[in-house]
Amino acid sequence: MPVKILLDENEIPKKWYNIQADMPNLPGPSYNPMTKEPVKPEDLAPIFAKELIKQEVSTERYISIPEEIREILTLWRPSPLYRAKRLEKLLKTPAKIYYKYEGVSPAGSHKLNTAVAQAYYNKQDGIKRIATETGAGQWGSSLAFATRHFDMECTVYMVKGSYEQKPYRKMMMHTWGAQCYPSPTNMTNSGRAMLERDPDTSGSLGIAISEAVEDAATHDDTNYALGSVLNHVCLHQSIIGLETKKQLSMVEETADVVIGCAGGGSNFAGIAFPFVKDKIDKKNPDVEIIAAEPTACPTLTKGLYAYDYGDVAGLTPIMQMYTLGHDFIPPSIHSGGLRYHGMSPLVSRLHADDLIKSVAFHQNEVFKAAVAFAETEGIIPAPESAHAIKAVFDVAEECRKKGEEKTIVFNLSGHAHFDMTAYEAYFEGNLPDYEYPAELIAASLKKLPQL
Ligand SMILES: *Cc1c(COP(=O)(O)O)cnc(C)c1O
């Protein structure tokens, strides 16, 4: 049995899978934050490329991947699927554990899969610059690399706390030619308003999104790009699950459990949606699909399925999704990529319809699993991905107790090479376990927009 299951370059999928074609129920329409009317394509045109707006609402099952995009993807795709034999041994589990490794991309995570596609479609529309936000820096560096390939400029609003904690991510963005500013800045109205309310704020993803959207909306040659949450992002990430299914079939395996971590939901969508299709189609009706998140930002496990803004200032469309309230500022945990108040509307709908499940974990148990993984498999997982690993540990342990030989597949969304301060904090015993107080969630949820 091989440890690495590899595909040839020409086996990179030629089409993305669009789950909107197969969902029993689609999310409700998004609403314009100003008019409170359903969003029309022309509302999105000032900040998004035409093709991306089309993809957002498409119900076509498969959408062709342009050759120019596939060609850039060959720099690191197809990504490997590994059999985690050493980990299985450590856990003394009869389960078989496979992981898809997205850390092989130049930026170190899955985010480049959509960054390349979004840069391509914006270039097609004659856009000169893309503005975006970044939390931990993974998305900003991915978009910086992608825009470089299409000779576009890139402006990144980076959550101030991470900007200060993670100088190397900022340097990566500079290396790939992007401008990166600590958010909130005094360059936008939303940034200035936030600084007035709290000059010492460490920022949040919600505030940084407001700044980037405002920048794009107020400049004709500039568009906005989001690294997660939206339907077209989940579409571009489906390449992960499509490759994984092919790789599993090469070793004659069928997944019993599929696991991913969830911040805005995109890497989870990427690994999970092609398997959700098999569940819906009754080809693999019993496959269990699990999203793992932090207890400090428990969107799926403790949030409300409602309508809310995607950002703090209320500039984005109002979307039907699980939310902790748009002004919810999660504590500064080390999984920056999982600190988002909302969740992909597609992932949310599947969760509301019981096609997927969710679990939440504390930081210390997550890092404990991450270190055990690094010791056995070698790769040091991103703190975000480590949430998926903790979920795998729990399923594998259950299999050990029940003597079940399940096949578990998870997405290792990225490596931790720029997050080693998080490991340092863990080793020094300085990671607080944070359960977000229910009263504060309830207070934030009182401020949901009325439709
Ligand atoms: C951004 C990020 C995440 C979380 O974002 P999703 O959209 O939920 O995938 C997870 N893992 C890594 C490595 C990331 O960079």
Coordinates of C-alpha atoms and ligand atoms in Angstrom, one line a residue:
M1 CA 0.0 0.0 0.0
P2 CA 1.5 3.4 -1.0
V3 CA 1.9 6.2 1.5
K4 CA 1.6 8.9 -1.2
I5 CA -1.2 8.6 -3.7
L6 CA -0.3 10.8 -6.6
L7 CA -2.0 12.0 -9.8
D8 CA -0.4 13.1 -13.0
E9 CA -0.4 16.8 -14.0
N10 CA -3.0 16.1 -16.7
E11 CA -5.3 14.7 -14.1
I12 CA -6.0 18.1 -12.5
P13 CA -9.7 18.4 -12.9
K14 CA -10.9 20.1 -16.0
K15 CA -14.2 21.2 -14.3
W16 CA -15.1 22.5 -10.9
Y17 CA -18.1 20.9 -9.1
N18 CA -21.0 23.2 -8.3
I19 CA -23.0 21.8 -5.4
Q20 CA -25.8 24.3 -6.1
A21 CA -26.9 21.8 -8.8
D22 CA -27.6 19.1 -6.3
M23 CA -28.6 20.6 -3.0
P24 CA -32.1 19.6 -1.8
N25 CA -32.5 23.3 -0.7
L26 CA -30.6 26.3 -1.8
P27 CA -29.8 29.1 0.7
G28 CA -32.2 32.0 0.6
P29 CA -31.4 35.0 -1.7
S30 CA -28.9 37.5 -0.4
Y31 CA -30.1 41.1 0.2
N32 CA -28.7 44.4 -0.7
P33 CA -27.6 46.1 2.6
M34 CA -28.9 49.5 1.5
T35 CA -32.2 48.8 -0.3
K36 CA -33.0 45.5 1.6
E37 CA -34.1 44.1 -1.8
P38 CA -32.7 40.8 -3.1
V39 CA -29.2 41.3 -4.6
K40 CA -29.1 41.8 -8.3
P41 CA -26.0 41.1 -10.4
E42 CA -25.6 44.8 -11.1
D43 CA -25.3 45.5 -7.3
L44 CA -22.2 43.3 -7.3
A45 CA -20.7 44.6 -10.6
P46 CA -18.8 47.5 -9.0
I47 CA -16.6 45.2 -7.0
F48 CA -16.7 41.7 -8.6
A49 CA -15.7 40.3 -12.0
K50 CA -18.7 39.4 -14.3
E51 CA -17.8 35.7 -14.5
L52 CA -17.6 35.4 -10.7
I53 CA -21.0 37.0 -10.3
K54 CA -22.3 34.4 -12.7
Q55 CA -20.7 31.6 -10.9
E56 CA -22.1 32.8 -7.6
V57 CA -25.7 32.0 -8.6
S58 CA -25.0 29.3 -11.2
T59 CA -26.8 26.0 -10.9
E60 CA -24.8 24.3 -13.6
R61 CA -23.3 21.1 -12.1
Y62 CA -19.9 21.3 -13.7
I63 CA -18.1 24.5 -14.7
S64 CA -15.0 24.4 -17.0
I65 CA -11.7 25.5 -15.6
P66 CA -10.0 27.8 -18.1
E67 CA -6.7 26.4 -19.4
E68 CA -4.7 29.5 -18.2
I69 CA -5.9 28.7 -14.6
R70 CA -5.0 25.0 -14.9
E71 CA -1.6 25.9 -16.2
I72 CA -0.8 28.0 -13.1
L73 CA -2.3 25.3 -10.8
T74 CA 0.3 22.8 -12.2
L75 CA 2.9 24.6 -10.1
W76 CA 1.7 22.6 -7.1
R77 CA -1.3 20.5 -8.2
P78 CA -2.5 17.8 -8.2
S79 CA -1.7 17.8 -4.4
P80 CA -0.8 14.5 -2.7
L81 CA -3.1 12.3 -0.7
Y82 CA -1.3 10.5 2.1
R83 CA -2.1 7.4 4.1
A84 CA -1.2 8.3 7.7
K85 CA 0.0 4.9 8.7
R86 CA 2.3 6.1 11.5
L87 CA -0.5 8.1 13.0
E88 CA -2.9 5.1 12.8
K89 CA -0.3 3.1 14.7
L90 CA 0.1 5.8 17.4
L91 CA -3.7 6.0 17.9
K92 CA -3.9 2.2 17.9
T93 CA -6.9 2.5 15.7
P94 CA -8.3 0.0 13.2
A95 CA -9.5 3.0 11.1
K96 CA -7.6 4.0 8.0
I97 CA -6.6 7.6 7.9
Y98 CA -6.0 9.6 4.7
Y99 CA -5.1 13.2 4.3
K100 CA -5.1 15.6 1.4
Y101 CA -2.3 18.0 1.7
E102 CA -2.9 21.5 0.5
G103 CA 0.2 23.0 2.1
V104 CA 2.2 22.2 -1.0
S105 CA 1.0 25.5 -2.7
P106 CA 3.6 28.3 -2.8
A107 CA 1.6 30.3 -0.2
G108 CA 1.3 27.2 2.0
S109 CA -2.5 26.6 1.9
H110 CA -5.6 25.8 -0.2
K111 CA -6.3 29.5 -0.6
L112 CA -4.3 29.8 -3.8
N113 CA -6.8 27.6 -5.6
T114 CA -9.4 30.4 -5.7
A115 CA -6.9 33.3 -5.7
V116 CA -5.7 32.2 -9.1
A117 CA -9.2 31.9 -10.5
Q118 CA -10.3 35.2 -9.1
A119 CA -7.3 37.1 -10.4
Y120 CA -7.8 35.5 -13.8
Y121 CA -11.5 36.6 -14.1
N122 CA -10.7 40.1 -12.9
K123 CA -7.9 40.5 -15.4
Q124 CA -10.4 39.5 -18.1
D125 CA -12.5 42.4 -17.0
G126 CA -9.6 44.9 -17.4
I127 CA -9.2 45.4 -13.6
K128 CA -5.9 46.9 -12.6
R129 CA -5.9 46.3 -8.8
I130 CA -7.5 44.0 -6.3
A131 CA -8.2 45.1 -2.7
T132 CA -8.8 42.4 0.0
E133 CA -8.5 41.7 3.7
T134 CA -6.5 39.0 5.4
G135 CA -6.6 37.6 8.9
A136 CA -3.7 35.3 9.5
G137 CA -2.1 36.4 6.2
Q138 CA -2.8 33.2 4.3
W139 CA -5.3 34.8 1.9
G140 CA -3.3 38.0 1.5
S141 CA -0.2 36.1 0.4
S142 CA -2.2 33.9 -1.9
L143 CA -3.8 36.8 -3.7
A144 CA -0.5 38.6 -3.8
F145 CA 1.0 35.6 -5.7
A146 CA -2.0 35.2 -8.0
T147 CA -2.2 38.9 -9.0
R148 CA 1.5 38.9 -9.8
H149 CA 0.9 36.2 -12.4
F150 CA -1.6 38.5 -14.1
D151 CA 0.4 41.8 -13.7
M152 CA -2.2 43.4 -11.4
E153 CA -1.7 45.4 -8.2
C154 CA -2.8 44.1 -4.9
T155 CA -3.8 46.0 -1.7
V156 CA -4.2 43.9 1.5
Y157 CA -5.8 45.1 4.7
M158 CA -4.4 42.8 7.3
V159 CA -6.0 42.4 10.8
K160 CA -3.7 44.5 13.0
G161 CA -3.2 41.8 15.6
S162 CA -1.8 39.4 13.0
Y163 CA 0.1 42.1 11.2
E164 CA 2.1 42.6 14.4
Q165 CA 2.3 38.9 15.3
K166 CA 3.2 37.6 11.9
P167 CA 5.9 39.7 10.2
Y168 CA 6.8 37.0 7.7
R169 CA 3.4 36.8 6.1
K170 CA 3.7 40.5 5.4
M171 CA 7.1 39.9 3.9
M172 CA 5.7 37.2 1.6
M173 CA 3.1 39.7 0.3
H174 CA 5.8 42.3 -0.3
T175 CA 8.0 39.7 -2.1
W176 CA 5.1 39.0 -4.4
G177 CA 4.6 42.7 -5.0
A178 CA 1.5 43.5 -2.8
Q179 CA 0.9 46.5 -0.5
C180 CA -0.1 45.4 3.0
Y181 CA -1.5 47.7 5.7
P182 CA -2.5 47.0 9.4
S183 CA -6.3 47.2 9.7
P184 CA -8.1 49.3 10.8
T185 CA -6.3 52.0 8.8
N186 CA -7.1 55.7 8.6
M187 CA -7.4 55.3 4.8
T188 CA -11.1 54.4 4.7
N189 CA -14.2 55.7 6.4
S190 CA -14.9 52.3 8.0
G191 CA -11.3 52.1 9.4
R192 CA -11.4 55.7 10.8
A193 CA -14.8 55.0 12.4
M194 CA -13.5 51.9 14.1
L195 CA -10.3 53.7 15.3
E196 CA -12.5 56.5 16.8
R197 CA -14.5 53.9 18.7
D198 CA -11.4 52.0 19.9
P199 CA -8.0 53.4 19.0
D200 CA -6.2 50.3 20.5
T201 CA -8.3 47.7 18.7
S202 CA -6.4 44.7 17.4
G203 CA -8.8 44.6 14.5
S204 CA -10.9 41.8 13.1
L205 CA -11.7 40.1 9.8
G206 CA -15.1 41.9 9.7
I207 CA -13.5 45.3 10.0
A208 CA -10.8 44.5 7.4
I209 CA -13.5 43.3 5.0
S210 CA -15.3 46.6 5.4
E211 CA -12.1 48.5 4.5
A212 CA -11.3 46.4 1.4
V213 CA -14.9 46.6 0.1
E214 CA -15.0 50.4 0.6
D215 CA -11.6 50.7 -1.3
A216 CA -12.9 48.7 -4.2
A217 CA -16.3 50.4 -4.3
T218 CA -14.7 53.8 -4.4
H219 CA -12.1 53.1 -7.2
D220 CA -13.2 52.2 -10.8
D221 CA -10.1 50.2 -11.7
T222 CA -10.2 48.2 -8.4
N223 CA -12.2 45.2 -7.5
Y224 CA -12.6 43.2 -4.3
A225 CA -11.8 39.5 -3.7
L226 CA -12.9 37.4 -0.8
G227 CA -10.9 34.3 0.2
S228 CA -13.7 32.3 1.6
V229 CA -17.5 32.2 2.4
L230 CA -18.9 33.0 -1.1
N231 CA -20.3 30.4 -3.5
H232 CA -17.7 31.0 -6.2
V233 CA -14.9 30.4 -3.7
C234 CA -16.4 27.1 -2.6
L235 CA -16.7 26.2 -6.3
H236 CA -13.0 26.8 -7.0
Q237 CA -12.0 24.8 -3.9
S238 CA -14.0 21.8 -5.1
I239 CA -10.9 20.8 -7.0
I240 CA -9.6 19.4 -3.6
G241 CA -12.4 16.9 -3.2
L242 CA -12.5 16.0 -6.8
E243 CA -8.8 15.0 -6.8
T244 CA -9.3 13.2 -3.4
K245 CA -12.1 11.1 -4.8
K246 CA -10.0 10.0 -7.7
Q247 CA -7.0 9.3 -5.5
L248 CA -9.2 7.2 -3.1
S249 CA -10.5 5.2 -6.0
M250 CA -6.9 4.4 -7.1
V251 CA -6.5 2.5 -3.8
E252 CA -10.0 1.1 -4.0
E253 CA -11.2 3.0 -0.9
T254 CA -14.6 4.7 -0.2
A255 CA -14.7 7.4 2.5
D256 CA -16.8 6.7 5.6
V257 CA -15.9 10.0 7.3
V258 CA -14.8 13.2 5.7
I259 CA -13.4 16.0 7.9
G260 CA -12.3 19.6 7.4
C261 CA -11.8 22.7 9.6
A262 CA -14.2 25.6 9.0
G263 CA -13.5 29.3 9.3
G264 CA -15.5 30.8 6.4
G265 CA -16.0 27.3 5.1
S266 CA -14.0 27.1 1.9
N267 CA -11.5 24.4 2.5
F268 CA -14.2 22.3 4.2
A269 CA -16.4 22.9 1.1
G270 CA -13.5 22.0 -1.1
I271 CA -12.9 18.6 0.4
A272 CA -16.5 17.9 1.4
F273 CA -18.9 18.9 -1.4
P274 CA -18.0 16.2 -3.9
F275 CA -18.6 13.7 -1.1
V276 CA -21.9 15.5 -0.1
K277 CA -22.9 14.8 -3.7
D278 CA -22.5 11.1 -3.1
K279 CA -24.6 11.3 0.0
I280 CA -27.4 13.2 -1.8
D281 CA -27.2 10.8 -4.8
K282 CA -27.3 7.8 -2.3
K283 CA -24.1 6.5 -3.9
N284 CA -22.5 6.7 -0.4
P285 CA -25.5 7.6 1.8
D286 CA -23.9 6.9 5.1
V287 CA -20.8 9.0 4.7
E288 CA -20.3 11.2 7.7
I289 CA -19.1 14.8 6.9
I290 CA -17.8 16.8 9.8
A291 CA -16.7 20.5 10.1
A292 CA -14.4 21.3 13.0
E293 CA -14.2 24.8 14.5
P294 CA -12.8 26.5 17.7
T295 CA -14.9 26.9 20.8
A296 CA -13.7 30.6 20.8
C297 CA -15.6 31.2 17.5
P298 CA -18.3 28.5 17.5
T299 CA -20.2 29.6 14.4
L300 CA -21.8 26.3 13.4
T301 CA -22.1 24.7 16.8
K302 CA -23.4 27.8 18.8
G303 CA -24.4 30.3 16.1
L304 CA -27.9 31.1 14.8
Y305 CA -29.0 30.2 11.3
A306 CA -30.3 33.6 10.2
Y307 CA -29.7 36.6 8.0
D308 CA -26.6 38.7 8.7
Y309 CA -24.0 41.0 7.1
G310 CA -20.6 39.5 6.2
D311 CA -18.7 42.5 7.7
V312 CA -18.8 44.8 10.7
A313 CA -19.8 48.0 8.9
G314 CA -22.7 46.4 7.1
L315 CA -21.4 47.0 3.6
T316 CA -21.7 43.4 2.3
P317 CA -24.9 41.7 1.2
I318 CA -27.0 40.3 3.9
M319 CA -26.6 36.5 3.6
Q320 CA -28.5 33.5 5.1
M321 CA -25.9 31.7 7.1
Y322 CA -24.9 30.6 10.6
T323 CA -23.6 33.7 12.4
L324 CA -22.5 34.8 15.8
G325 CA -23.5 38.4 14.9
H326 CA -21.6 40.7 12.6
D327 CA -20.1 42.8 15.4
F328 CA -18.9 39.7 17.2
I329 CA -15.1 40.1 17.7
P330 CA -13.7 36.7 18.6
P331 CA -10.8 36.5 21.1
S332 CA -7.3 36.5 19.7
I333 CA -6.8 32.8 19.4
H334 CA -4.0 31.5 17.3
S335 CA -6.1 30.1 14.5
G336 CA -6.6 33.4 12.8
G337 CA -8.2 31.8 9.8
L338 CA -11.1 30.4 11.9
R339 CA -12.0 33.8 13.6
Y340 CA -14.9 34.7 11.4
H341 CA -18.4 35.5 12.7
G342 CA -20.2 34.0 9.7
M343 CA -20.1 30.9 7.6
S344 CA -20.4 30.1 3.9
P345 CA -24.2 30.1 3.0
L346 CA -23.8 26.8 1.1
V347 CA -22.1 25.1 4.1
S348 CA -24.7 26.6 6.4
R349 CA -27.6 25.3 4.3
L350 CA -26.2 21.8 4.3
H351 CA -25.7 22.0 8.0
A352 CA -29.2 23.2 8.6
D353 CA -30.4 20.3 6.4
D354 CA -28.4 17.8 8.4
L355 CA -26.2 16.7 5.5
I356 CA -23.1 17.7 7.5
K357 CA -22.2 17.9 11.2
S358 CA -20.0 20.2 13.3
V359 CA -17.8 19.9 16.3
A360 CA -15.9 22.5 18.3
F361 CA -12.6 22.2 20.2
H362 CA -10.4 24.2 22.6
Q363 CA -7.0 25.4 21.6
N364 CA -4.9 23.1 23.9
E365 CA -6.5 19.9 22.8
V366 CA -6.1 21.0 19.2
F367 CA -2.4 21.7 19.6
K368 CA -1.9 18.4 21.4
A369 CA -3.3 16.6 18.4
A370 CA -1.2 18.8 16.1
V371 CA 2.0 17.9 17.8
A372 CA 1.2 14.2 17.8
F373 CA 0.5 14.5 14.1
A374 CA 3.8 16.4 13.5
E375 CA 5.7 13.7 15.4
T376 CA 4.3 10.9 13.4
E377 CA 3.6 12.3 9.9
G378 CA 6.3 15.0 9.9
I379 CA 4.2 17.9 8.5
I380 CA 3.6 20.7 11.1
P381 CA 0.0 21.6 10.5
A382 CA -1.4 25.1 10.4
P383 CA -3.3 25.8 13.7
E384 CA -6.5 26.0 11.6
S385 CA -6.0 22.5 10.0
A386 CA -5.2 21.1 13.5
H387 CA -8.9 21.4 14.4
A388 CA -9.6 18.9 11.7
I389 CA -6.8 16.7 13.1
K390 CA -8.4 16.8 16.6
A391 CA -11.7 15.7 15.0
V392 CA -9.9 12.8 13.3
F393 CA -8.4 11.8 16.6
D394 CA -11.8 11.6 18.2
V395 CA -13.3 9.5 15.3
A396 CA -10.2 7.2 15.3
E397 CA -10.5 6.7 19.1
E398 CA -14.2 5.8 18.7
C399 CA -13.2 3.3 16.0
R400 CA -10.6 1.8 18.4
K401 CA -13.2 1.4 21.1
K402 CA -15.8 -0.2 18.8
G403 CA -13.3 -2.1 16.6
E404 CA -14.5 -0.4 13.5
E405 CA -12.3 -0.2 10.3
K406 CA -13.6 3.1 9.0
T407 CA -11.9 5.0 6.3
I408 CA -11.4 8.6 7.5
V409 CA -10.3 11.3 5.1
F410 CA -9.4 14.8 6.1
N411 CA -8.1 18.0 4.5
L412 CA -4.8 19.3 5.8
S413 CA -5.4 22.8 4.6
G414 CA -2.0 24.2 5.2
H415 CA 1.3 24.1 7.1
A416 CA 2.4 26.2 10.1
H417 CA 5.7 27.5 8.9
F418 CA 4.7 31.1 9.7
D419 CA 2.6 30.2 12.7
M420 CA 5.3 28.8 14.9
T421 CA 4.7 31.5 17.6
A422 CA 1.4 29.6 18.2
Y423 CA 3.3 26.4 18.9
E424 CA 5.6 28.3 21.1
A425 CA 2.7 29.6 23.2
Y426 CA 1.4 26.1 23.4
F427 CA 4.7 24.6 24.6
E428 CA 5.1 27.4 27.2
G429 CA 1.6 26.8 28.5
N430 CA 0.4 30.2 27.4
L431 CA -2.6 29.2 25.4
P432 CA -5.9 30.1 27.1
D433 CA -8.8 27.8 26.5
Y434 CA -11.6 30.2 25.6
E435 CA -15.3 29.4 25.5
Y436 CA -17.1 32.4 24.1
P437 CA -19.6 33.5 26.7
A438 CA -23.2 32.7 25.6
E439 CA -24.4 36.2 26.8
L440 CA -22.0 37.9 24.5
I441 CA -23.1 35.8 21.5
A442 CA -26.7 36.6 22.4
A443 CA -25.9 40.3 22.6
S444 CA -24.3 40.3 19.2
L445 CA -27.2 38.3 17.8
K446 CA -29.7 41.0 18.9
K447 CA -28.2 43.3 16.3
L448 CA -29.0 41.1 13.2
P449 CA -30.4 43.2 10.3
Q450 CA -34.2 43.3 10.0
L451 CA -35.5 42.4 6.5
Ligands
LIG1 C1 -7.8 30.5 5.8 C2 -7.5 29.1 6.3 C3 -8.5 28.3 6.8 C4 -9.9 28.7 7.1 O1 -10.6 29.2 6.0 P1 -11.8 28.4 5.3 O2 -12.4 29.3 4.3 O3 -12.7 28.0 6.3 O4 -11.1 27.2 4.7 C5 -8.2 27.0 7.2 N1 -6.9 26.5 7.0 C6 -5.9 27.3 6.5 C7 -4.6 26.7 6.4 C8 -6.2 28.6 6.1 O5 -5.2 29.4 5.6

